[in-house]
């Protein structure tokens, strides 16, 4: 089983999304959230902090586990669990570091729903829940 953490940075009823580089092996050219693989022996929260610093150059200060969902590879043997955290306070200004994403964009609810190339259909449900809570 593979664990992935994602940070849903929320600010002014918008969420930060990244367009994954077309050169990425997994999920190229689709919209996702900053984050990445949990390393062996690493706690989810520590992985989230590390990934957000590496990808968008922020230090998360207020965050909470929001939801998770599972996917399986075509061979049905490798399950990946995506752990999504809302992040409501951080230090630093977001920057697109590295080669993970070709673009970062703050999107509101309507734009989030209209993005054609979302990494996962589960994101639409996530947007709806965030909207219902008044966070997006």
mmCIF file with all atom_site columns, C-alpha atoms in Angstrom:
data_model
loop_
_atom_site.group_PDB
_atom_site.id
_atom_site.type_symbol
_atom_site.label_atom_id
_atom_site.label_alt_id
_atom_site.label_comp_id
_atom_site.label_asym_id
_atom_site.label_entity_id
_atom_site.label_seq_id
_atom_site.pdbx_PDB_ins_code
_atom_site.Cartn_x
_atom_site.Cartn_y
_atom_site.Cartn_z
_atom_site.occupancy
_atom_site.B_iso_or_equiv
_atom_site.pdbx_formal_charge
_atom_site.auth_seq_id
_atom_site.auth_comp_id
_atom_site.auth_asym_id
_atom_site.auth_atom_id
_atom_site.pdbx_PDB_model_num
ATOM 1   C CA . UNK A 1 1   ? 0.000   0.000  0.000   1.00 0.00 ? 1   UNK A CA 1
ATOM 2   C CA . UNK A 1 2   ? 1.201   3.496  -0.867  1.00 0.00 ? 2   UNK A CA 1
ATOM 3   C CA . UNK A 1 3   ? 0.265   6.572  1.161   1.00 0.00 ? 3   UNK A CA 1
ATOM 4   C CA . UNK A 1 4   ? 0.062   10.039 -0.382  1.00 0.00 ? 4   UNK A CA 1
ATOM 5   C CA . UNK A 1 5   ? -0.612  13.288 1.491   1.00 0.00 ? 5   UNK A CA 1
ATOM 6   C CA . UNK A 1 6   ? -2.144  16.375 -0.119  1.00 0.00 ? 6   UNK A CA 1
ATOM 7   C CA . UNK A 1 7   ? -2.571  19.852 1.305   1.00 0.00 ? 7   UNK A CA 1
ATOM 8   C CA . UNK A 1 8   ? -5.678  21.807 0.386   1.00 0.00 ? 8   UNK A CA 1
ATOM 9   C CA . UNK A 1 9   ? -4.511  25.344 1.081   1.00 0.00 ? 9   UNK A CA 1
ATOM 10  C CA . UNK A 1 10  ? -7.640  27.431 1.705   1.00 0.00 ? 10  UNK A CA 1
ATOM 11  C CA . UNK A 1 11  ? -7.694  31.227 1.555   1.00 0.00 ? 11  UNK A CA 1
ATOM 12  C CA . UNK A 1 12  ? -10.485 33.713 0.794   1.00 0.00 ? 12  UNK A CA 1
ATOM 13  C CA . UNK A 1 13  ? -12.872 30.944 -0.339  1.00 0.00 ? 13  UNK A CA 1
ATOM 14  C CA . UNK A 1 14  ? -10.308 29.608 -2.790  1.00 0.00 ? 14  UNK A CA 1
ATOM 15  C CA . UNK A 1 15  ? -8.090  26.531 -2.881  1.00 0.00 ? 15  UNK A CA 1
ATOM 16  C CA . UNK A 1 16  ? -4.577  26.240 -4.298  1.00 0.00 ? 16  UNK A CA 1
ATOM 17  C CA . UNK A 1 17  ? -4.297  23.734 -7.139  1.00 0.00 ? 17  UNK A CA 1
ATOM 18  C CA . UNK A 1 18  ? -1.358  22.686 -9.254  1.00 0.00 ? 18  UNK A CA 1
ATOM 19  C CA . UNK A 1 19  ? -1.256  21.534 -12.858 1.00 0.00 ? 19  UNK A CA 1
ATOM 20  C CA . UNK A 1 20  ? 0.986   18.488 -12.832 1.00 0.00 ? 20  UNK A CA 1
ATOM 21  C CA . UNK A 1 21  ? 3.861   18.573 -15.262 1.00 0.00 ? 21  UNK A CA 1
ATOM 22  C CA . UNK A 1 22  ? 3.316   16.597 -18.493 1.00 0.00 ? 22  UNK A CA 1
ATOM 23  C CA . UNK A 1 23  ? 6.670   14.929 -17.773 1.00 0.00 ? 23  UNK A CA 1
ATOM 24  C CA . UNK A 1 24  ? 5.422   13.308 -14.543 1.00 0.00 ? 24  UNK A CA 1
ATOM 25  C CA . UNK A 1 25  ? 5.180   9.524  -14.636 1.00 0.00 ? 25  UNK A CA 1
ATOM 26  C CA . UNK A 1 26  ? 2.011   9.445  -12.513 1.00 0.00 ? 26  UNK A CA 1
ATOM 27  C CA . UNK A 1 27  ? -0.971  11.635 -13.402 1.00 0.00 ? 27  UNK A CA 1
ATOM 28  C CA . UNK A 1 28  ? 0.712   13.950 -15.936 1.00 0.00 ? 28  UNK A CA 1
ATOM 29  C CA . UNK A 1 29  ? -1.088  17.076 -17.120 1.00 0.00 ? 29  UNK A CA 1
ATOM 30  C CA . UNK A 1 30  ? -3.936  17.033 -14.583 1.00 0.00 ? 30  UNK A CA 1
ATOM 31  C CA . UNK A 1 31  ? -4.986  19.346 -11.751 1.00 0.00 ? 31  UNK A CA 1
ATOM 32  C CA . UNK A 1 32  ? -4.203  18.200 -8.233  1.00 0.00 ? 32  UNK A CA 1
ATOM 33  C CA . UNK A 1 33  ? -3.172  19.524 -4.836  1.00 0.00 ? 33  UNK A CA 1
ATOM 34  C CA . UNK A 1 34  ? 0.382   19.966 -3.547  1.00 0.00 ? 34  UNK A CA 1
ATOM 35  C CA . UNK A 1 35  ? 1.685   16.885 -1.792  1.00 0.00 ? 35  UNK A CA 1
ATOM 36  C CA . UNK A 1 36  ? 3.354   13.577 -2.344  1.00 0.00 ? 36  UNK A CA 1
ATOM 37  C CA . UNK A 1 37  ? 4.493   10.203 -1.056  1.00 0.00 ? 37  UNK A CA 1
ATOM 38  C CA . UNK A 1 38  ? 4.819   9.392  2.625   1.00 0.00 ? 38  UNK A CA 1
ATOM 39  C CA . UNK A 1 39  ? 8.272   7.995  3.260   1.00 0.00 ? 39  UNK A CA 1
ATOM 40  C CA . UNK A 1 40  ? 8.824   4.757  5.193   1.00 0.00 ? 40  UNK A CA 1
ATOM 41  C CA . UNK A 1 41  ? 8.352   5.362  8.919   1.00 0.00 ? 41  UNK A CA 1
ATOM 42  C CA . UNK A 1 42  ? 7.125   8.927  8.376   1.00 0.00 ? 42  UNK A CA 1
ATOM 43  C CA . UNK A 1 43  ? 3.956   10.182 10.062  1.00 0.00 ? 43  UNK A CA 1
ATOM 44  C CA . UNK A 1 44  ? 1.282   11.634 7.760   1.00 0.00 ? 44  UNK A CA 1
ATOM 45  C CA . UNK A 1 45  ? 1.541   15.094 9.327   1.00 0.00 ? 45  UNK A CA 1
ATOM 46  C CA . UNK A 1 46  ? 5.339   15.154 8.971   1.00 0.00 ? 46  UNK A CA 1
ATOM 47  C CA . UNK A 1 47  ? 5.037   14.113 5.325   1.00 0.00 ? 47  UNK A CA 1
ATOM 48  C CA . UNK A 1 48  ? 2.509   16.897 4.718   1.00 0.00 ? 48  UNK A CA 1
ATOM 49  C CA . UNK A 1 49  ? 4.805   19.519 6.238   1.00 0.00 ? 49  UNK A CA 1
ATOM 50  C CA . UNK A 1 50  ? 7.780   18.244 4.221   1.00 0.00 ? 50  UNK A CA 1
ATOM 51  C CA . UNK A 1 51  ? 5.891   18.061 0.919   1.00 0.00 ? 51  UNK A CA 1
ATOM 52  C CA . UNK A 1 52  ? 4.376   21.544 1.267   1.00 0.00 ? 52  UNK A CA 1
ATOM 53  C CA . UNK A 1 53  ? 7.808   23.017 1.996   1.00 0.00 ? 53  UNK A CA 1
ATOM 54  C CA . UNK A 1 54  ? 9.357   21.174 -0.972  1.00 0.00 ? 54  UNK A CA 1
ATOM 55  C CA . UNK A 1 55  ? 6.625   21.978 -3.492  1.00 0.00 ? 55  UNK A CA 1
ATOM 56  C CA . UNK A 1 56  ? 5.181   25.383 -2.555  1.00 0.00 ? 56  UNK A CA 1
ATOM 57  C CA . UNK A 1 57  ? 7.683   26.748 -0.004  1.00 0.00 ? 57  UNK A CA 1
ATOM 58  C CA . UNK A 1 58  ? 5.326   27.238 2.930   1.00 0.00 ? 58  UNK A CA 1
ATOM 59  C CA . UNK A 1 59  ? 5.363   26.108 6.550   1.00 0.00 ? 59  UNK A CA 1
ATOM 60  C CA . UNK A 1 60  ? 1.872   24.881 7.453   1.00 0.00 ? 60  UNK A CA 1
ATOM 61  C CA . UNK A 1 61  ? 0.749   26.055 10.900  1.00 0.00 ? 61  UNK A CA 1
ATOM 62  C CA . UNK A 1 62  ? -2.945  25.122 11.071  1.00 0.00 ? 62  UNK A CA 1
ATOM 63  C CA . UNK A 1 63  ? -4.049  21.950 9.289   1.00 0.00 ? 63  UNK A CA 1
ATOM 64  C CA . UNK A 1 64  ? -6.426  19.051 9.855   1.00 0.00 ? 64  UNK A CA 1
ATOM 65  C CA . UNK A 1 65  ? -7.127  15.723 8.217   1.00 0.00 ? 65  UNK A CA 1
ATOM 66  C CA . UNK A 1 66  ? -10.140 16.265 5.986   1.00 0.00 ? 66  UNK A CA 1
ATOM 67  C CA . UNK A 1 67  ? -10.769 12.982 4.203   1.00 0.00 ? 67  UNK A CA 1
ATOM 68  C CA . UNK A 1 68  ? -9.106  10.107 2.421   1.00 0.00 ? 68  UNK A CA 1
ATOM 69  C CA . UNK A 1 69  ? -9.855  7.917  -0.553  1.00 0.00 ? 69  UNK A CA 1
ATOM 70  C CA . UNK A 1 70  ? -8.298  4.825  -2.114  1.00 0.00 ? 70  UNK A CA 1
ATOM 71  C CA . UNK A 1 71  ? -7.387  3.916  -5.644  1.00 0.00 ? 71  UNK A CA 1
ATOM 72  C CA . UNK A 1 72  ? -6.082  0.689  -7.115  1.00 0.00 ? 72  UNK A CA 1
ATOM 73  C CA . UNK A 1 73  ? -3.697  0.169  -9.996  1.00 0.00 ? 73  UNK A CA 1
ATOM 74  C CA . UNK A 1 74  ? -4.880  -1.722 -13.038 1.00 0.00 ? 74  UNK A CA 1
ATOM 75  C CA . UNK A 1 75  ? -3.471  -4.983 -11.700 1.00 0.00 ? 75  UNK A CA 1
ATOM 76  C CA . UNK A 1 76  ? -5.588  -4.507 -8.522  1.00 0.00 ? 76  UNK A CA 1
ATOM 77  C CA . UNK A 1 77  ? -2.611  -5.378 -6.305  1.00 0.00 ? 77  UNK A CA 1
ATOM 78  C CA . UNK A 1 78  ? -1.290  -1.949 -5.370  1.00 0.00 ? 78  UNK A CA 1
ATOM 79  C CA . UNK A 1 79  ? -3.629  0.250  -3.358  1.00 0.00 ? 79  UNK A CA 1
ATOM 80  C CA . UNK A 1 80  ? -2.867  3.940  -2.927  1.00 0.00 ? 80  UNK A CA 1
ATOM 81  C CA . UNK A 1 81  ? -4.444  5.904  -0.087  1.00 0.00 ? 81  UNK A CA 1
ATOM 82  C CA . UNK A 1 82  ? -4.722  9.669  -0.595  1.00 0.00 ? 82  UNK A CA 1
ATOM 83  C CA . UNK A 1 83  ? -4.875  11.572 2.718   1.00 0.00 ? 83  UNK A CA 1
ATOM 84  C CA . UNK A 1 84  ? -6.257  15.092 2.206   1.00 0.00 ? 84  UNK A CA 1
ATOM 85  C CA . UNK A 1 85  ? -5.605  17.810 4.776   1.00 0.00 ? 85  UNK A CA 1
ATOM 86  C CA . UNK A 1 86  ? -7.107  21.284 4.872   1.00 0.00 ? 86  UNK A CA 1
ATOM 87  C CA . UNK A 1 87  ? -4.466  23.931 5.554   1.00 0.00 ? 87  UNK A CA 1
ATOM 88  C CA . UNK A 1 88  ? -5.803  27.250 6.808   1.00 0.00 ? 88  UNK A CA 1
ATOM 89  C CA . UNK A 1 89  ? -2.703  29.000 8.173   1.00 0.00 ? 89  UNK A CA 1
ATOM 90  C CA . UNK A 1 90  ? 0.885   28.987 7.001   1.00 0.00 ? 90  UNK A CA 1
ATOM 91  C CA . UNK A 1 91  ? 4.062   31.017 6.916   1.00 0.00 ? 91  UNK A CA 1
ATOM 92  C CA . UNK A 1 92  ? 5.459   32.197 3.596   1.00 0.00 ? 92  UNK A CA 1
ATOM 93  C CA . UNK A 1 93  ? 4.116   32.995 0.167   1.00 0.00 ? 93  UNK A CA 1
ATOM 94  C CA . UNK A 1 94  ? 3.298   30.096 -2.113  1.00 0.00 ? 94  UNK A CA 1
ATOM 95  C CA . UNK A 1 95  ? 5.815   29.500 -4.866  1.00 0.00 ? 95  UNK A CA 1
ATOM 96  C CA . UNK A 1 96  ? 5.984   26.792 -7.505  1.00 0.00 ? 96  UNK A CA 1
ATOM 97  C CA . UNK A 1 97  ? 9.195   24.949 -6.638  1.00 0.00 ? 97  UNK A CA 1
ATOM 98  C CA . UNK A 1 98  ? 10.696  22.006 -8.477  1.00 0.00 ? 98  UNK A CA 1
ATOM 99  C CA . UNK A 1 99  ? 9.250   20.281 -11.511 1.00 0.00 ? 99  UNK A CA 1
ATOM 100 C CA . UNK A 1 100 ? 6.128   18.696 -10.002 1.00 0.00 ? 100 UNK A CA 1
ATOM 101 C CA . UNK A 1 101 ? 3.733   21.356 -11.351 1.00 0.00 ? 101 UNK A CA 1
ATOM 102 C CA . UNK A 1 102 ? 3.876   23.628 -14.365 1.00 0.00 ? 102 UNK A CA 1
ATOM 103 C CA . UNK A 1 103 ? 1.369   26.043 -12.798 1.00 0.00 ? 103 UNK A CA 1
ATOM 104 C CA . UNK A 1 104 ? -0.144  26.882 -9.428  1.00 0.00 ? 104 UNK A CA 1
ATOM 105 C CA . UNK A 1 105 ? -3.539  28.580 -9.342  1.00 0.00 ? 105 UNK A CA 1
ATOM 106 C CA . UNK A 1 106 ? -5.918  29.794 -6.642  1.00 0.00 ? 106 UNK A CA 1
ATOM 107 C CA . UNK A 1 107 ? -9.395  28.653 -7.713  1.00 0.00 ? 107 UNK A CA 1
ATOM 108 C CA . UNK A 1 108 ? -12.857 29.376 -6.360  1.00 0.00 ? 108 UNK A CA 1
ATOM 109 C CA . UNK A 1 109 ? -15.687 26.851 -6.218  1.00 0.00 ? 109 UNK A CA 1
ATOM 110 C CA . UNK A 1 110 ? -17.039 27.443 -9.726  1.00 0.00 ? 110 UNK A CA 1
ATOM 111 C CA . UNK A 1 111 ? -13.621 27.297 -11.358 1.00 0.00 ? 111 UNK A CA 1
ATOM 112 C CA . UNK A 1 112 ? -12.685 24.185 -9.364  1.00 0.00 ? 112 UNK A CA 1
ATOM 113 C CA . UNK A 1 113 ? -15.801 22.409 -10.597 1.00 0.00 ? 113 UNK A CA 1
ATOM 114 C CA . UNK A 1 114 ? -15.177 23.506 -14.181 1.00 0.00 ? 114 UNK A CA 1
ATOM 115 C CA . UNK A 1 115 ? -11.604 22.195 -14.398 1.00 0.00 ? 115 UNK A CA 1
ATOM 116 C CA . UNK A 1 116 ? -11.771 19.407 -16.958 1.00 0.00 ? 116 UNK A CA 1
ATOM 117 C CA . UNK A 1 117 ? -8.592  17.577 -16.131 1.00 0.00 ? 117 UNK A CA 1
ATOM 118 C CA . UNK A 1 118 ? -8.865  16.785 -12.429 1.00 0.00 ? 118 UNK A CA 1
ATOM 119 C CA . UNK A 1 119 ? -6.581  14.022 -11.203 1.00 0.00 ? 119 UNK A CA 1
ATOM 120 C CA . UNK A 1 120 ? -9.506  12.200 -9.529  1.00 0.00 ? 120 UNK A CA 1
ATOM 121 C CA . UNK A 1 121 ? -13.302 12.372 -9.743  1.00 0.00 ? 121 UNK A CA 1
ATOM 122 C CA . UNK A 1 122 ? -13.379 12.335 -5.923  1.00 0.00 ? 122 UNK A CA 1
ATOM 123 C CA . UNK A 1 123 ? -12.170 15.945 -6.010  1.00 0.00 ? 123 UNK A CA 1
ATOM 124 C CA . UNK A 1 124 ? -15.633 17.115 -7.105  1.00 0.00 ? 124 UNK A CA 1
ATOM 125 C CA . UNK A 1 125 ? -17.118 15.693 -3.899  1.00 0.00 ? 125 UNK A CA 1
ATOM 126 C CA . UNK A 1 126 ? -14.325 17.335 -1.897  1.00 0.00 ? 126 UNK A CA 1
ATOM 127 C CA . UNK A 1 127 ? -15.160 20.700 -3.491  1.00 0.00 ? 127 UNK A CA 1
ATOM 128 C CA . UNK A 1 128 ? -18.828 20.227 -2.601  1.00 0.00 ? 128 UNK A CA 1
ATOM 129 C CA . UNK A 1 129 ? -18.075 19.465 1.044   1.00 0.00 ? 129 UNK A CA 1
ATOM 130 C CA . UNK A 1 130 ? -15.722 22.443 1.317   1.00 0.00 ? 130 UNK A CA 1
ATOM 131 C CA . UNK A 1 131 ? -18.387 24.645 -0.281  1.00 0.00 ? 131 UNK A CA 1
ATOM 132 C CA . UNK A 1 132 ? -20.982 23.366 2.202   1.00 0.00 ? 132 UNK A CA 1
ATOM 133 C CA . UNK A 1 133 ? -18.655 24.254 5.076   1.00 0.00 ? 133 UNK A CA 1
ATOM 134 C CA . UNK A 1 134 ? -18.159 27.753 3.663   1.00 0.00 ? 134 UNK A CA 1
ATOM 135 C CA . UNK A 1 135 ? -14.455 27.180 2.985   1.00 0.00 ? 135 UNK A CA 1
ATOM 136 C CA . UNK A 1 136 ? -14.618 27.284 -0.817  1.00 0.00 ? 136 UNK A CA 1
#
